[in-house]
Amino acid sequence: MRNRKTIVCTAAILALVGGVPTTSAATTPQAAGRTLVLPAGSVTGVTISAQQTGERWDLTVNYSVGFSFFEKRDGHPYETWVDIWEQDAADDDLVKRGRHVNIGPEPQGRTTTFRMSSDSLDGEEGAEEIYVRAFVKDMETGTQVQQSSRRIQLGV
């Protein structure tokens, strides 16, 4: 009986002072509730390539979206999209916002192509440095993650 009382008191003290957790909020759904912010999937392998045909540019974006076991189990709806950016000395400029696509928590490779005029890409003197940001967002929690590609130079 004495050992049991000691164990209970020790557990209560640790719980009050924030010591060793009694349950893990990340693995216990009832403890997690809606306040726990977990990753909203992952975005990897973001690349951009460009091909010019006259005054038109085809910008092709490739990336992968992945999900953990817990994200698959929870089955939240997700959306993904890409934005094209032009690098500037002060602030980068958003060139084009991609279409938001609803997806389920299944790993997938994605490819999208933007057809743009040289004028829409020409924001400053000389060559343009373009890059893309790919996003995935958990529509239930609002949490999102992003990854950027390397910059490519376009001679517009």
Short mmCIF file of C-alpha atoms in Angstrom, two decimals:
data_model
loop_
_atom_site.label_atom_id
_atom_site.label_comp_id
_atom_site.label_asym_id
_atom_site.label_seq_id
_atom_site.Cartn_x
_atom_site.Cartn_y
_atom_site.Cartn_z
CA MET A 1 0.00 0.00 0.00
CA ARG A 2 2.84 2.36 0.84
CA ASN A 3 4.52 1.87 -2.58
CA ARG A 4 1.24 2.49 -4.37
CA LYS A 5 0.75 5.79 -2.52
CA THR A 6 4.31 6.86 -3.39
CA ILE A 7 3.81 6.04 -7.06
CA VAL A 8 0.49 7.93 -7.24
CA CYS A 9 1.97 11.00 -5.48
CA THR A 10 5.04 10.99 -7.72
CA ALA A 11 2.87 10.77 -10.84
CA ALA A 12 0.71 13.66 -9.60
CA ILE A 13 3.73 15.86 -8.88
CA LEU A 14 5.31 15.13 -12.27
CA ALA A 15 2.01 15.90 -14.02
CA LEU A 16 1.69 19.25 -12.18
CA VAL A 17 5.23 20.45 -12.81
CA GLY A 18 5.38 19.32 -16.42
CA GLY A 19 7.82 16.46 -15.96
CA VAL A 20 7.38 13.11 -17.65
CA PRO A 21 4.06 13.10 -19.56
CA THR A 22 1.43 10.60 -18.39
CA THR A 23 0.02 10.29 -21.92
CA SER A 24 1.29 11.45 -25.27
CA ALA A 25 -1.00 13.93 -26.98
CA ALA A 26 0.47 13.01 -30.37
CA THR A 27 -0.55 9.35 -30.04
CA THR A 28 -3.69 9.60 -27.92
CA PRO A 29 -6.57 10.95 -30.06
CA GLN A 30 -8.80 11.90 -27.11
CA ALA A 31 -5.92 13.87 -25.55
CA ALA A 32 -5.00 15.52 -28.84
CA GLY A 33 -8.31 17.30 -29.39
CA ARG A 34 -8.29 20.20 -31.80
CA THR A 35 -5.59 22.25 -30.08
CA LEU A 36 -2.64 20.03 -30.98
CA VAL A 37 -0.86 21.29 -34.09
CA LEU A 38 0.64 18.42 -36.03
CA PRO A 39 2.26 18.54 -39.48
CA ALA A 40 -0.12 18.69 -42.41
CA GLY A 41 1.64 16.12 -44.52
CA SER A 42 4.91 16.71 -46.28
CA VAL A 43 6.02 18.22 -49.57
CA THR A 44 9.24 16.93 -51.13
CA GLY A 45 11.16 16.96 -54.38
CA VAL A 46 9.89 20.30 -55.67
CA THR A 47 11.38 21.09 -59.09
CA ILE A 48 10.63 23.58 -61.85
CA SER A 49 11.72 23.46 -65.48
CA ALA A 50 11.08 25.91 -68.29
CA GLN A 51 10.78 25.68 -72.05
CA GLN A 52 10.37 28.68 -74.34
CA THR A 53 8.41 28.64 -77.60
CA GLY A 54 8.45 32.09 -79.18
CA GLU A 55 6.96 34.53 -76.68
CA ARG A 56 5.42 31.74 -74.56
CA TRP A 57 6.96 29.86 -71.63
CA ASP A 58 5.88 26.45 -70.37
CA LEU A 59 6.84 26.14 -66.69
CA THR A 60 6.51 22.55 -65.47
CA VAL A 61 6.41 21.86 -61.74
CA ASN A 62 6.93 18.42 -60.17
CA TYR A 63 6.59 17.55 -56.48
CA SER A 64 5.50 14.79 -54.13
CA VAL A 65 3.03 14.90 -51.27
CA GLY A 66 3.33 12.39 -48.43
CA PHE A 67 1.44 11.61 -45.23
CA SER A 68 2.27 9.87 -41.94
CA PHE A 69 0.42 6.87 -40.58
CA PHE A 70 -1.53 9.15 -38.22
CA GLU A 71 -2.55 11.54 -41.00
CA LYS A 72 -3.76 8.63 -43.12
CA ARG A 73 -5.63 7.17 -40.15
CA ASP A 74 -7.37 10.47 -39.31
CA GLY A 75 -8.52 10.82 -42.94
CA HIS A 76 -8.73 14.62 -42.94
CA PRO A 77 -9.32 16.34 -46.29
CA TYR A 78 -6.29 18.13 -47.73
CA GLU A 79 -5.62 20.56 -50.52
CA THR A 80 -2.45 21.22 -52.46
CA TRP A 81 -1.31 23.98 -54.80
CA VAL A 82 1.78 25.67 -56.18
CA ASP A 83 2.71 29.34 -56.54
CA ILE A 84 5.26 30.73 -58.99
CA TRP A 85 7.55 33.43 -57.60
CA GLU A 86 10.08 35.83 -59.11
CA GLN A 87 13.08 36.65 -56.95
CA ASP A 88 13.81 40.34 -56.34
CA ALA A 89 16.50 42.08 -54.34
CA ALA A 90 14.03 43.42 -51.76
CA ASP A 91 10.85 41.31 -51.82
CA ASP A 92 9.97 38.38 -54.05
CA ASP A 93 6.95 38.84 -56.33
CA LEU A 94 4.09 36.38 -56.72
CA VAL A 95 3.82 35.76 -60.47
CA LYS A 96 1.05 33.18 -60.61
CA ARG A 97 -1.06 31.35 -58.05
CA GLY A 98 -1.88 27.76 -58.96
CA ARG A 99 -5.26 26.10 -58.75
CA HIS A 100 -6.07 24.57 -55.34
CA VAL A 101 -6.76 20.83 -55.65
CA ASN A 102 -8.58 18.75 -53.01
CA ILE A 103 -6.82 15.48 -52.19
CA GLY A 104 -7.07 12.66 -49.67
CA PRO A 105 -4.22 11.61 -47.38
CA GLU A 106 -2.59 9.34 -49.98
CA PRO A 107 1.05 9.77 -51.05
CA GLN A 108 1.22 11.04 -54.61
CA GLY A 109 3.46 12.62 -57.19
CA ARG A 110 2.04 15.72 -58.81
CA THR A 111 2.86 17.58 -62.02
CA THR A 112 1.38 20.84 -63.25
CA THR A 113 2.28 23.09 -66.17
CA PHE A 114 1.79 26.84 -66.42
CA ARG A 115 1.76 28.47 -69.88
CA MET A 116 2.78 32.10 -69.57
CA SER A 117 3.78 34.97 -71.82
CA SER A 118 7.25 36.52 -71.66
CA ASP A 119 5.63 39.82 -70.63
CA SER A 120 4.05 38.29 -67.51
CA LEU A 121 7.45 36.94 -66.42
CA ASP A 122 9.45 40.09 -67.20
CA GLY A 123 9.45 42.07 -63.96
CA GLU A 124 12.86 43.74 -64.03
CA GLU A 125 16.00 44.39 -66.09
CA GLY A 126 17.94 41.36 -67.32
CA ALA A 127 17.24 37.71 -66.69
CA GLU A 128 14.51 36.61 -64.30
CA GLU A 129 15.04 34.18 -61.44
CA ILE A 130 11.92 32.09 -61.00
CA TYR A 131 11.09 29.52 -58.34
CA VAL A 132 8.02 27.71 -57.11
CA ARG A 133 6.53 27.03 -53.69
CA ALA A 134 4.45 23.86 -53.27
CA PHE A 135 1.92 23.61 -50.44
CA VAL A 136 -0.22 21.01 -48.70
CA LYS A 137 -2.87 22.08 -46.19
CA ASP A 138 -4.96 20.07 -43.71
CA MET A 139 -8.44 21.49 -44.30
CA GLU A 140 -9.71 20.41 -40.87
CA THR A 141 -6.93 21.90 -38.72
CA GLY A 142 -5.77 24.67 -41.07
CA THR A 143 -2.14 23.59 -40.71
CA GLN A 144 -0.05 23.82 -43.86
CA VAL A 145 3.50 23.04 -44.94
CA GLN A 146 5.45 24.23 -47.95
CA GLN A 147 8.70 23.63 -49.76
CA SER A 148 10.43 25.80 -52.36
CA SER A 149 12.26 24.70 -55.48
CA ARG A 150 15.67 25.91 -56.57
CA ARG A 151 15.70 29.07 -58.65
CA ILE A 152 16.03 28.91 -62.40
CA GLN A 153 17.09 31.76 -64.68
CA LEU A 154 14.95 32.76 -67.62
CA GLY A 155 16.28 35.07 -70.30
CA VAL A 156 13.03 36.92 -71.08
#
